[in-house]
């Protein structure tokens, strides 16, 4: 049964709070947890009193798990989730190929885990509660009045409406963001003319923890189907229905049961597998974003800021990276360590990241939903060639799975002052590696960390913690570093700068640049 | 950036044209389209450089 969190009548009408987050989904909760762990008081408003209905965002990428690990819940998610590395792509009755998402050793987290969004949110709510986030359930925002120095919110509760003032408002209220609608902000992008049926099905089956994608399978002719295993023997199945499908008729349980039953039987599942439907929905999707994510004192995150098709798991993972990018910046501004202009770099870094996700998911959607005869012909040609010819397999697009954004064009980066071997340029997320008894990323400080390679004595400027690493280990290899090199890591564990030769003044200048102080 | 070759470069043009026509002979329009799509993909892969392929597309669209 889903949890129901306690609603408490408001006791502080009219009060001004430094940070109010609208939306208690996975992205709003992640931002709340990050800010609370940085010592910020956070009020979070959610319109209902429970977690996500249905599995929704299920594939959590390594980078998201590393962010959650920084927030103290990485291992809990790993323990609850289903780790997978293998994907298989089928056309008709035949397997075209399998792919392995690299089980490269020397990382704490795997490429992906599958975990229902409601489980993730339950773990996040508990962590937020422990971190002191003021969680206000059954609190629906009905009016948003932005000013230069803050926002007045009108909030509807079971006890009537009241108002709060926010110095900073984080809108994480999803694709139908009430904040966005209240501010009348347009989306740029496109809507796809296709419908998908999504079903959570509980069944006991020995099917491996793999991603299976079918083009035009015998049990669902003319459409595509995606199958994933999640926690608690819950299976997620997405059926492509086409634009002309009737969404209400398709949701009828007997109709969905027939679709699932048609899948049973070799090679997928034993013919007599018993199953139960947990949740069914029909969705269409959009690939679009707001023109800007920062609007004065209001910042948009996750689906409220940008939306993608589900193929590639870029919605949830992109939203988590938004929260990761924004929390340390807002914390630095609120502490007076950085000017407000640091928050403009949320746009400078996350808009290119959103565009990358929109491009990848638009291309996947164009492959999965061909728009004209030529697209059908090319796709059929690719699928026909892919079975026997390796060259055609990279052209098969059943979703390009989420990759962490590298902010390589960010104004916060200090450009290299000397050539580096291929490795991790400024803006890239820090790579994990074994470190002592644990993992490198666990040793990074909440603010700035300098990775110092080899037996190099190093004096650090204020606000920077040194982490000494061997010059011949896996970490040095991953960072392309040699003895004497120093790499500066930001509070969100992205790389800010790197040097073969530096002194405390150089490091301090890079730190100041990263805080928009120069 | 290398340029798409648009000067005569084919060793035996008549034989290539004949091979294409033979492959399409007796095919229904849909099957012909399939064949052309496969050919484009095979040749694009052989070329390898996306810039060359894009130059060819731009020229073909003209």
Coordinates of C-alpha atoms in Angstrom, one line a residue:
Chain A
X1 CA 0.0 0.0 0.0
X2 CA 1.3 3.5 -0.8
X3 CA 2.3 5.6 2.3
X4 CA 0.1 8.5 3.3
X5 CA 2.0 11.3 4.9
X6 CA 0.5 13.4 7.7
X7 CA -1.1 16.7 6.7
X8 CA -0.8 19.4 9.3
X9 CA -2.8 22.6 9.2
X10 CA -0.6 25.6 8.4
X11 CA 0.5 27.7 11.4
X12 CA 2.5 30.4 9.6
X13 CA 0.3 32.3 7.1
X14 CA 2.1 35.2 5.6
X15 CA 5.5 34.1 6.7
X16 CA 8.5 34.7 4.5
X17 CA 10.8 31.6 3.8
X18 CA 14.2 31.6 2.1
X19 CA 13.4 28.6 -0.1
X20 CA 10.0 27.1 -1.0
X21 CA 9.9 24.1 -3.4
X22 CA 6.6 23.4 -5.3
X23 CA 6.2 19.7 -6.1
X24 CA 7.2 16.7 -4.0
X25 CA 8.1 14.4 -6.9
X26 CA 11.5 12.9 -7.3
X27 CA 13.1 16.1 -8.5
X28 CA 11.6 18.4 -5.9
X29 CA 12.5 16.0 -3.1
X30 CA 16.1 15.7 -4.4
X31 CA 16.5 19.5 -4.5
X32 CA 15.0 19.7 -1.0
X33 CA 17.3 17.0 0.4
X34 CA 20.4 18.6 -1.2
X35 CA 19.6 22.1 0.2
X36 CA 18.7 20.7 3.6
X37 CA 21.9 18.8 3.8
X38 CA 23.7 22.0 3.0
X39 CA 22.0 23.5 6.1
X40 CA 19.3 25.5 4.3
X41 CA 15.7 25.6 5.7
X42 CA 13.4 24.3 3.0
X43 CA 9.6 24.3 2.8
X44 CA 8.2 21.8 0.3
X45 CA 4.6 21.9 -0.9
X46 CA 2.9 18.9 -2.5
X47 CA -0.7 18.7 -3.7
X48 CA -1.4 15.2 -2.4
X49 CA -0.1 13.2 0.5
X50 CA 1.6 10.3 -1.1
X51 CA 4.2 9.2 -3.6
X52 CA 4.0 8.7 -7.4
X53 CA 1.1 6.5 -8.6
X54 CA 2.6 3.9 -10.9
X55 CA 6.2 3.2 -11.7
X56 CA 6.8 6.2 -14.0
X57 CA 10.6 7.0 -14.1
X58 CA 12.2 3.6 -13.4
X59 CA 15.7 3.6 -14.9
X60 CA 18.2 5.4 -12.7
X61 CA 21.6 5.9 -14.2
X62 CA 25.0 5.7 -12.6
X63 CA 25.3 9.5 -12.4
X64 CA 22.0 9.8 -10.6
X65 CA 23.0 7.0 -8.1
X66 CA 26.3 9.0 -7.5
X67 CA 24.2 12.1 -6.8
X68 CA 21.9 10.1 -4.5
X69 CA 25.0 8.6 -2.8
X70 CA 26.3 12.2 -2.1
X71 CA 22.9 12.7 -0.5
X72 CA 23.2 9.6 1.7
X73 CA 20.7 7.3 0.0
X74 CA 22.8 5.6 -2.8
X75 CA 23.2 2.3 -1.1
X76 CA 19.6 2.1 -0.1
X77 CA 18.5 2.6 -3.7
X78 CA 21.1 0.1 -4.9
X79 CA 19.8 -2.5 -2.4
X80 CA 16.2 -2.0 -3.4
X81 CA 16.6 -1.7 -7.1
X82 CA 17.3 -4.3 -9.9
X83 CA 20.7 -3.9 -11.4
X84 CA 20.9 -4.5 -15.1
X85 CA 23.5 -4.2 -17.8
X86 CA 22.2 -6.1 -20.8
X87 CA 19.7 -4.9 -23.4
X88 CA 18.2 -7.0 -26.2
X89 CA 16.6 -5.7 -29.4
X90 CA 14.2 -7.8 -31.4
X91 CA 12.5 -7.4 -34.7
X92 CA 9.5 -9.6 -35.4
X93 CA 10.4 -13.0 -33.9
X94 CA 14.1 -12.6 -34.1
X95 CA 16.7 -11.1 -31.8
X96 CA 18.7 -8.6 -33.7
X97 CA 21.5 -8.1 -31.1
X98 CA 22.3 -7.7 -27.5
X99 CA 24.3 -4.9 -25.9
X100 CA 26.2 -4.6 -22.6
X101 CA 26.2 -1.3 -20.9
X102 CA 29.7 -1.9 -19.8
X103 CA 30.2 -3.5 -16.4
X104 CA 33.5 -1.6 -16.1
X105 CA 35.0 -2.5 -12.7
X106 CA 36.1 0.1 -10.3
X107 CA 32.8 2.0 -9.8
X108 CA 30.6 1.9 -6.7
X109 CA 27.4 2.0 -8.9
X110 CA 26.3 0.1 -12.0
X111 CA 25.3 1.7 -15.3
X112 CA 21.6 1.5 -14.4
X113 CA 19.2 0.2 -11.8
X114 CA 15.5 -0.2 -12.3
X115 CA 13.4 1.0 -9.4
X116 CA 9.8 2.3 -9.4
X117 CA 9.6 6.0 -8.9
X118 CA 7.3 5.5 -5.9
X119 CA 10.1 3.5 -4.1
X120 CA 12.6 6.2 -4.9
X121 CA 10.2 8.9 -3.6
X122 CA 9.5 7.0 -0.4
X123 CA 13.2 6.8 0.3
X124 CA 13.6 10.5 -0.5
X125 CA 10.7 11.6 1.7
X126 CA 12.2 9.7 4.7
X127 CA 15.7 11.3 4.0
X128 CA 14.1 14.7 3.7
X129 CA 12.2 14.2 6.9
X130 CA 15.4 13.3 8.7
X131 CA 17.2 16.3 7.2
X132 CA 14.6 18.6 8.6
X133 CA 12.7 19.6 5.4
X134 CA 9.3 21.1 6.2
X135 CA 7.1 18.8 4.2
X136 CA 3.7 20.1 3.7
X137 CA 1.2 17.7 2.1
X138 CA -2.2 18.4 0.6
X139 CA -0.9 21.9 -0.1
X140 CA -1.8 22.9 -3.7
X141 CA -0.4 26.1 -5.1
X142 CA -3.3 28.1 -6.7
X143 CA -1.7 31.4 -7.4
X144 CA 1.9 32.6 -8.0
X145 CA 2.7 36.3 -7.8
X146 CA 6.4 36.9 -8.7
X147 CA 8.2 40.1 -7.7
X148 CA 11.8 41.2 -8.1
X149 CA 12.6 40.2 -4.5
X150 CA 10.5 37.0 -4.1
X151 CA 7.2 35.4 -4.8
X152 CA 3.8 35.3 -3.0
X153 CA 2.2 31.9 -3.1
X154 CA -1.5 31.1 -2.5
X155 CA -1.9 27.6 -1.2
X156 CA -5.0 25.6 -0.9
X157 CA -5.3 23.0 2.0
X158 CA -8.1 21.0 3.6
X159 CA -8.3 24.0 6.0
X160 CA -8.7 26.6 3.3
X161 CA -6.2 28.8 1.6
X162 CA -3.3 30.7 3.0
X163 CA -0.3 32.6 1.6
X164 CA 3.4 32.3 2.0
X165 CA 6.3 34.4 0.8
X166 CA 9.3 32.8 -0.8
X167 CA 12.7 34.6 -1.3
X168 CA 13.5 31.8 -3.8
X169 CA 10.9 29.5 -5.4
X170 CA 11.9 26.2 -7.0
X171 CA 9.2 25.0 -9.4
X172 CA 9.4 21.2 -9.6
X173 CA 5.7 20.7 -10.2
X174 CA 5.9 18.5 -13.3
X175 CA 4.8 18.6 -16.9
X176 CA 1.6 20.4 -16.0
X177 CA 3.4 22.9 -13.8
X178 CA 0.9 25.2 -12.1
X179 CA 3.8 27.7 -11.6
X180 CA 4.6 27.7 -15.3
X181 CA 0.9 28.1 -16.2
X182 CA 0.5 30.9 -13.6
X183 CA 3.4 32.7 -15.2
X184 CA 2.2 32.0 -18.7
X185 CA 5.6 30.7 -19.9
X186 CA 5.6 29.0 -23.3
X187 CA 7.3 25.7 -24.2
X188 CA 9.4 25.4 -27.3
X189 CA 9.5 22.0 -29.0
X190 CA 7.2 19.5 -30.4
X191 CA 4.4 17.0 -29.6
X192 CA 4.5 13.5 -31.1
X193 CA 1.5 11.9 -32.7
X194 CA 1.7 8.5 -31.0
X195 CA 0.2 6.9 -27.9
X196 CA 1.8 4.3 -25.6
X197 CA 0.2 2.0 -23.0
X198 CA 2.2 1.5 -19.9
X199 CA 1.5 -1.3 -17.5
X200 CA 3.0 -2.4 -14.2
X201 CA 2.4 -6.1 -13.8
X202 CA 3.3 -8.3 -10.8
X203 CA 4.4 -11.8 -11.7
X204 CA 6.8 -14.5 -10.5
X205 CA 9.1 -15.2 -13.5
X206 CA 12.7 -16.2 -13.9
X207 CA 13.1 -13.7 -16.7
X208 CA 16.6 -12.1 -16.5
X209 CA 17.1 -8.5 -15.3
X210 CA 17.5 -7.1 -18.8
X211 CA 16.0 -4.5 -21.1
X212 CA 14.1 -6.1 -24.0
X213 CA 12.8 -4.0 -26.8
X214 CA 10.7 -5.4 -29.7
X215 CA 10.0 -3.8 -33.1
X216 CA 6.8 -5.3 -34.5
X217 CA 6.7 -8.5 -32.4
X218 CA 4.2 -11.3 -33.3
X219 CA 2.3 -10.6 -30.0
X220 CA 1.8 -6.9 -30.9
X221 CA 2.0 -6.5 -34.6
X222 CA 2.8 -3.1 -36.0
X223 CA 3.9 -1.6 -32.7
X224 CA 6.9 -1.7 -30.5
X225 CA 7.1 -3.1 -26.9
X226 CA 9.5 -2.5 -24.1
X227 CA 9.9 -4.8 -21.1
X228 CA 11.8 -4.0 -17.9
X229 CA 12.1 -5.8 -14.5
X230 CA 11.6 -3.7 -11.4
X231 CA 11.8 -4.4 -7.7
X232 CA 9.3 -6.7 -5.9
X233 CA 8.6 -8.9 -9.0
X234 CA 6.9 -5.9 -10.7
X235 CA 7.4 -5.8 -14.5
X236 CA 7.1 -2.7 -16.6
X237 CA 5.7 -3.1 -20.1
X238 CA 5.2 -0.3 -22.6
X239 CA 3.1 -1.0 -25.7
X240 CA 3.1 1.4 -28.7
X241 CA -0.5 1.9 -29.7
X242 CA -0.4 4.5 -32.5
X243 CA -2.2 7.9 -32.6
X244 CA -5.6 6.6 -33.5
X245 CA -5.9 4.4 -30.3
X246 CA -8.7 5.3 -27.9
X247 CA -6.9 6.0 -24.5
X248 CA -9.9 5.2 -22.3
X249 CA -10.8 1.9 -24.1
X250 CA -7.2 0.8 -24.1
X251 CA -7.0 1.2 -20.3
X252 CA -9.8 -1.4 -19.7
X253 CA -8.2 -4.1 -17.5
X254 CA -9.5 -7.0 -19.7
X255 CA -7.9 -5.4 -22.8
X256 CA -4.6 -4.9 -21.0
X257 CA -4.7 -8.4 -19.6
X258 CA -5.1 -9.7 -23.2
X259 CA -2.1 -7.7 -24.4
X260 CA 0.1 -9.1 -21.6
X261 CA -1.2 -12.6 -22.0
X262 CA -0.3 -12.5 -25.7
X263 CA 3.4 -11.9 -24.6
X264 CA 3.5 -15.0 -22.4
X265 CA 5.0 -18.2 -23.8
X266 CA 8.5 -18.9 -25.1
X267 CA 10.9 -17.2 -25.5
X268 CA 9.8 -14.6 -23.0
X269 CA 7.9 -16.1 -20.2
X270 CA 6.3 -19.5 -19.4
X271 CA 2.9 -19.8 -21.0
X272 CA 1.2 -20.4 -17.7
X273 CA 2.7 -17.4 -15.8
X274 CA 0.1 -15.8 -13.6
X275 CA 0.1 -12.1 -13.3
X276 CA -1.7 -9.2 -11.8
X277 CA -2.1 -5.7 -13.1
X278 CA -0.9 -3.0 -10.7
X279 CA -1.2 0.1 -12.7
X280 CA -2.1 1.1 -16.3
X281 CA -1.9 4.4 -18.1
X282 CA -1.9 5.7 -21.6
X283 CA 0.6 8.5 -22.5
X284 CA 1.6 10.7 -25.3
X285 CA 4.8 12.7 -25.1
X286 CA 6.5 15.9 -26.0
X287 CA 10.1 16.9 -26.5
X288 CA 10.2 20.6 -25.4
X289 CA 11.5 23.0 -22.9
X290 CA 11.1 26.5 -21.4
X291 CA 13.2 29.1 -23.2
X292 CA 14.8 29.9 -19.8
X293 CA 14.8 27.9 -16.5
X294 CA 15.6 30.9 -14.3
X295 CA 12.9 33.7 -14.1
X296 CA 14.2 36.1 -11.5
X297 CA 13.6 34.5 -8.1
X298 CA 11.8 31.5 -9.6
X299 CA 13.8 28.5 -10.9
X300 CA 12.2 25.6 -12.9
X301 CA 13.5 22.0 -12.6
X302 CA 12.7 18.6 -14.1
X303 CA 9.5 18.1 -16.2
X304 CA 8.4 21.6 -15.3
X305 CA 11.4 22.9 -17.2
X306 CA 11.8 20.3 -20.0
X307 CA 10.1 17.2 -21.2
X308 CA 11.4 14.3 -23.3
X309 CA 10.1 11.0 -24.6
X310 CA 10.6 8.1 -22.2
X311 CA 13.0 6.2 -24.4
X312 CA 16.4 6.7 -22.9
X313 CA 15.4 7.4 -19.3
X314 CA 16.3 11.0 -19.8
X315 CA 13.4 12.6 -17.9
X316 CA 14.0 11.5 -14.4
X317 CA 17.8 11.4 -14.7
X318 CA 17.9 14.9 -16.3
X319 CA 15.7 16.2 -13.5
X320 CA 18.0 14.8 -10.8
X321 CA 21.0 16.5 -12.5
X322 CA 19.0 19.8 -12.5
X323 CA 18.6 19.5 -8.7
X324 CA 22.3 18.6 -8.3
X325 CA 23.3 21.6 -10.4
X326 CA 21.0 24.1 -8.6
X327 CA 21.3 23.2 -4.9
X328 CA 24.9 24.1 -4.3
X329 CA 24.6 27.4 -6.3
X330 CA 21.5 28.5 -4.4
X331 CA 23.2 27.6 -1.1
X332 CA 26.3 29.6 -2.1
X333 CA 24.1 32.7 -3.0
X334 CA 22.0 32.4 0.2
X335 CA 25.2 32.2 2.3
X336 CA 26.6 35.3 0.6
X337 CA 29.5 33.3 -0.8
X338 CA 28.4 34.1 -4.4
X339 CA 26.5 36.8 -6.2
X340 CA 23.0 36.0 -7.7
X341 CA 24.6 35.8 -11.1
X342 CA 25.8 32.4 -10.2
X343 CA 22.2 31.2 -10.7
X344 CA 22.3 32.4 -14.3
X345 CA 24.8 29.6 -14.8
X346 CA 22.0 27.1 -13.9
X347 CA 20.6 28.2 -17.3
X348 CA 24.0 28.2 -19.0
X349 CA 24.7 24.6 -17.9
X350 CA 21.3 22.9 -17.7
X351 CA 19.8 24.3 -20.9
X352 CA 22.5 22.7 -23.1
X353 CA 22.0 19.5 -21.1
X354 CA 18.2 19.6 -21.7
X355 CA 18.8 20.2 -25.4
X356 CA 21.1 17.2 -25.5
X357 CA 18.4 15.1 -23.9
X358 CA 15.7 16.5 -26.2
X359 CA 17.8 15.8 -29.3
X360 CA 18.5 12.2 -28.3
X361 CA 15.0 11.5 -27.3
X362 CA 13.5 13.2 -30.4
X363 CA 15.8 11.0 -32.6
X364 CA 14.7 7.9 -30.7
X365 CA 11.1 8.8 -31.1
X366 CA 11.5 9.5 -34.8
X367 CA 12.9 5.9 -35.2
X368 CA 10.2 4.3 -33.0
X369 CA 7.4 6.2 -34.6
X370 CA 8.2 6.6 -38.4
X371 CA 6.5 9.7 -39.8
X372 CA 6.2 8.8 -43.5
X373 CA 6.8 6.1 -46.1
X374 CA 10.4 7.0 -46.4
X375 CA 11.0 6.7 -42.6
X376 CA 9.2 3.3 -42.6
X377 CA 11.4 2.1 -45.5
X378 CA 14.7 3.2 -44.0
X379 CA 13.7 1.7 -40.6
X380 CA 12.7 -1.6 -42.2
X381 CA 16.0 -1.6 -44.1
X382 CA 18.0 -1.0 -40.9
X383 CA 16.2 -3.7 -39.0
X384 CA 16.6 -6.2 -41.9
X385 CA 20.3 -5.5 -42.2
X386 CA 21.0 -5.5 -38.4
X387 CA 20.3 -9.2 -37.9
X388 CA 23.3 -10.2 -40.0
X389 CA 25.4 -7.1 -40.4
X390 CA 27.1 -5.5 -37.4
X391 CA 27.4 -2.1 -39.1
X392 CA 23.6 -1.6 -39.1
X393 CA 23.2 -2.2 -35.3
X394 CA 24.3 1.3 -34.2
X395 CA 21.6 2.7 -36.5
X396 CA 18.8 0.8 -34.6
X397 CA 17.5 3.4 -32.1
X398 CA 15.3 1.9 -29.3
X399 CA 16.3 4.7 -27.0
X400 CA 19.8 6.2 -26.3
X401 CA 20.2 5.7 -22.6
X402 CA 20.9 8.7 -20.3
X403 CA 24.4 10.0 -20.1
X404 CA 25.5 12.6 -17.6
X405 CA 25.9 16.1 -19.0
X406 CA 29.4 17.5 -19.3
X407 CA 29.3 21.2 -18.9
X408 CA 32.2 21.7 -21.3
X409 CA 31.1 25.2 -22.5
X410 CA 30.3 26.5 -19.0
X411 CA 31.5 29.9 -18.0
X412 CA 32.4 28.4 -14.6
X413 CA 35.2 26.3 -16.1
X414 CA 38.8 27.4 -16.0
X415 CA 40.2 26.5 -19.4
X416 CA 43.3 24.2 -19.5
X417 CA 46.5 26.2 -19.6
X418 CA 48.4 23.2 -21.0
X419 CA 47.7 20.1 -23.1
X420 CA 46.1 17.1 -21.4
X421 CA 45.7 13.6 -22.5
X422 CA 42.2 12.4 -23.2
X423 CA 40.4 12.1 -19.9
X424 CA 37.9 14.3 -18.2
X425 CA 37.8 18.0 -19.3
X426 CA 36.6 20.8 -17.1
X427 CA 32.8 20.6 -16.8
X428 CA 32.7 16.8 -16.9
X429 CA 31.3 14.9 -13.8
X430 CA 34.0 13.5 -11.6
X431 CA 34.7 9.9 -12.2
X432 CA 34.5 7.4 -9.4
X433 CA 37.4 5.0 -8.6
X434 CA 38.4 2.8 -5.6
X435 CA 40.0 5.0 -2.9
X436 CA 41.5 3.5 0.2
X437 CA 38.9 1.2 1.7
X438 CA 36.0 3.0 -0.1
X439 CA 35.3 5.1 -3.2
X440 CA 36.7 8.4 -4.4
X441 CA 33.4 10.2 -4.7
X442 CA 32.7 9.6 -1.0
X443 CA 35.9 11.5 -0.1
X444 CA 34.9 14.7 -1.9
X445 CA 34.0 17.6 0.4
X446 CA 30.6 19.4 0.3
X447 CA 32.3 22.5 -1.1
X448 CA 35.4 22.4 -3.3
X449 CA 37.9 19.5 -3.4
X450 CA 41.3 19.5 -5.0
X451 CA 42.5 16.1 -6.2
X452 CA 46.2 16.1 -5.7
X453 CA 48.1 13.3 -7.6
X454 CA 51.4 11.8 -6.3
X455 CA 53.6 12.8 -3.4
X456 CA 53.0 16.5 -3.9
X457 CA 52.8 18.8 -0.9
X458 CA 50.0 21.2 -1.6
X459 CA 48.8 24.2 0.3
X460 CA 45.1 24.9 -0.3
X461 CA 43.3 28.2 -0.3
X462 CA 40.4 28.7 2.1
X463 CA 37.3 26.7 1.0
X464 CA 39.2 24.0 -0.8
X465 CA 40.0 20.6 0.8
X466 CA 42.9 18.5 -0.6
X467 CA 42.4 14.8 -1.4
X468 CA 45.7 13.1 -2.0
X469 CA 45.6 10.2 -4.6
X470 CA 48.4 7.9 -5.9
X471 CA 49.7 8.9 -9.3
X472 CA 49.7 5.4 -10.6
X473 CA 46.2 4.2 -9.6
X474 CA 42.9 3.8 -11.5
X475 CA 41.8 7.3 -10.5
X476 CA 44.9 8.9 -12.1
X477 CA 44.2 6.8 -15.2
X478 CA 40.6 7.9 -15.4
X479 CA 41.4 11.6 -14.9
X480 CA 44.4 11.4 -17.3
X481 CA 46.6 12.7 -14.4
X482 CA 50.2 12.3 -13.6
X483 CA 52.3 13.0 -10.5
X484 CA 52.0 16.7 -9.6
X485 CA 48.7 17.3 -11.3
X486 CA 45.8 19.0 -9.4
X487 CA 42.1 18.8 -10.4
X488 CA 39.6 21.1 -8.7
X489 CA 36.1 19.6 -8.1
X490 CA 33.0 21.6 -7.6
X491 CA 30.4 21.1 -4.9
X492 CA 28.2 19.1 -7.3
X493 CA 31.2 16.9 -8.1
X494 CA 31.9 18.3 -11.6
X495 CA 35.4 19.3 -12.7
X496 CA 36.1 23.0 -12.5
X497 CA 39.8 23.2 -13.5
X498 CA 43.0 21.1 -13.8
X499 CA 46.6 21.9 -13.8
X500 CA 50.0 20.3 -14.2
X501 CA 51.5 23.2 -12.2
X502 CA 49.6 25.4 -9.8
X503 CA 49.8 27.3 -6.6
X504 CA 47.2 28.3 -4.0
X505 CA 46.5 31.6 -5.9
X506 CA 45.7 29.7 -9.1
X507 CA 43.4 27.3 -7.3
X508 CA 41.7 30.2 -5.5
X509 CA 41.2 32.0 -8.8
X510 CA 39.5 29.0 -10.3
X511 CA 37.3 28.6 -7.2
X512 CA 36.3 32.3 -7.4
X513 CA 35.5 32.0 -11.1
X514 CA 33.3 29.0 -10.2
X515 CA 31.4 31.2 -7.8
X516 CA 31.1 34.1 -10.3
X517 CA 33.3 36.2 -8.0
X518 CA 35.6 37.4 -10.8
Chain B
X1 CA 36.8 18.8 -44.2
X2 CA 37.1 16.5 -47.2
X3 CA 34.8 17.3 -50.1
X4 CA 32.3 14.9 -51.8
X5 CA 33.7 13.8 -55.1
X6 CA 31.5 15.2 -57.9
X7 CA 33.8 14.6 -60.8
X8 CA 33.8 11.3 -62.6
X9 CA 35.2 8.7 -60.2
X10 CA 33.4 5.5 -61.1
X11 CA 35.6 2.9 -62.8
X12 CA 32.8 1.3 -65.0
X13 CA 29.7 3.5 -64.9
X14 CA 27.7 1.4 -67.4
X15 CA 28.3 -1.8 -65.4
X16 CA 27.2 0.0 -62.1
X17 CA 24.1 1.3 -63.8
X18 CA 23.3 -2.1 -65.2
X19 CA 23.8 -3.8 -61.8
X20 CA 21.4 -1.3 -60.2
X21 CA 18.8 -1.9 -62.9
X22 CA 19.1 -5.6 -62.6
X23 CA 18.6 -5.5 -58.9
X24 CA 15.4 -3.4 -59.3
X25 CA 14.0 -5.4 -62.2
X26 CA 10.7 -7.2 -61.3
X27 CA 10.5 -5.4 -57.9
X28 CA 7.3 -3.8 -56.8
X29 CA 7.6 -0.1 -55.8
X30 CA 7.8 -0.8 -52.1
X31 CA 10.5 -3.5 -52.5
X32 CA 12.4 -1.1 -54.7
X33 CA 12.3 1.5 -52.0
X34 CA 13.6 -1.1 -49.5
X35 CA 16.4 -2.0 -51.8
X36 CA 17.5 1.6 -52.3
X37 CA 17.3 2.3 -48.6
X38 CA 19.6 -0.7 -47.9
X39 CA 22.0 0.4 -50.6
X40 CA 22.2 4.0 -49.2
X41 CA 22.9 2.6 -45.7
X42 CA 25.5 0.2 -46.9
X43 CA 27.3 2.8 -48.9
X44 CA 27.0 5.5 -46.2
X45 CA 28.7 3.0 -43.8
X46 CA 31.4 2.4 -46.3
X47 CA 32.0 6.1 -46.6
X48 CA 32.0 6.5 -42.8
X49 CA 32.4 10.3 -42.7
X50 CA 29.0 11.9 -41.8
X51 CA 30.1 15.2 -43.5
X52 CA 30.5 13.5 -46.9
X53 CA 27.1 11.8 -46.5
X54 CA 25.5 15.2 -45.6
X55 CA 27.1 16.8 -48.6
X56 CA 25.7 14.1 -50.8
X57 CA 22.2 14.6 -49.2
X58 CA 22.4 18.3 -49.7
X59 CA 23.4 17.8 -53.4
X60 CA 20.6 15.3 -54.0
X61 CA 18.0 17.5 -52.4
X62 CA 18.9 20.5 -54.8

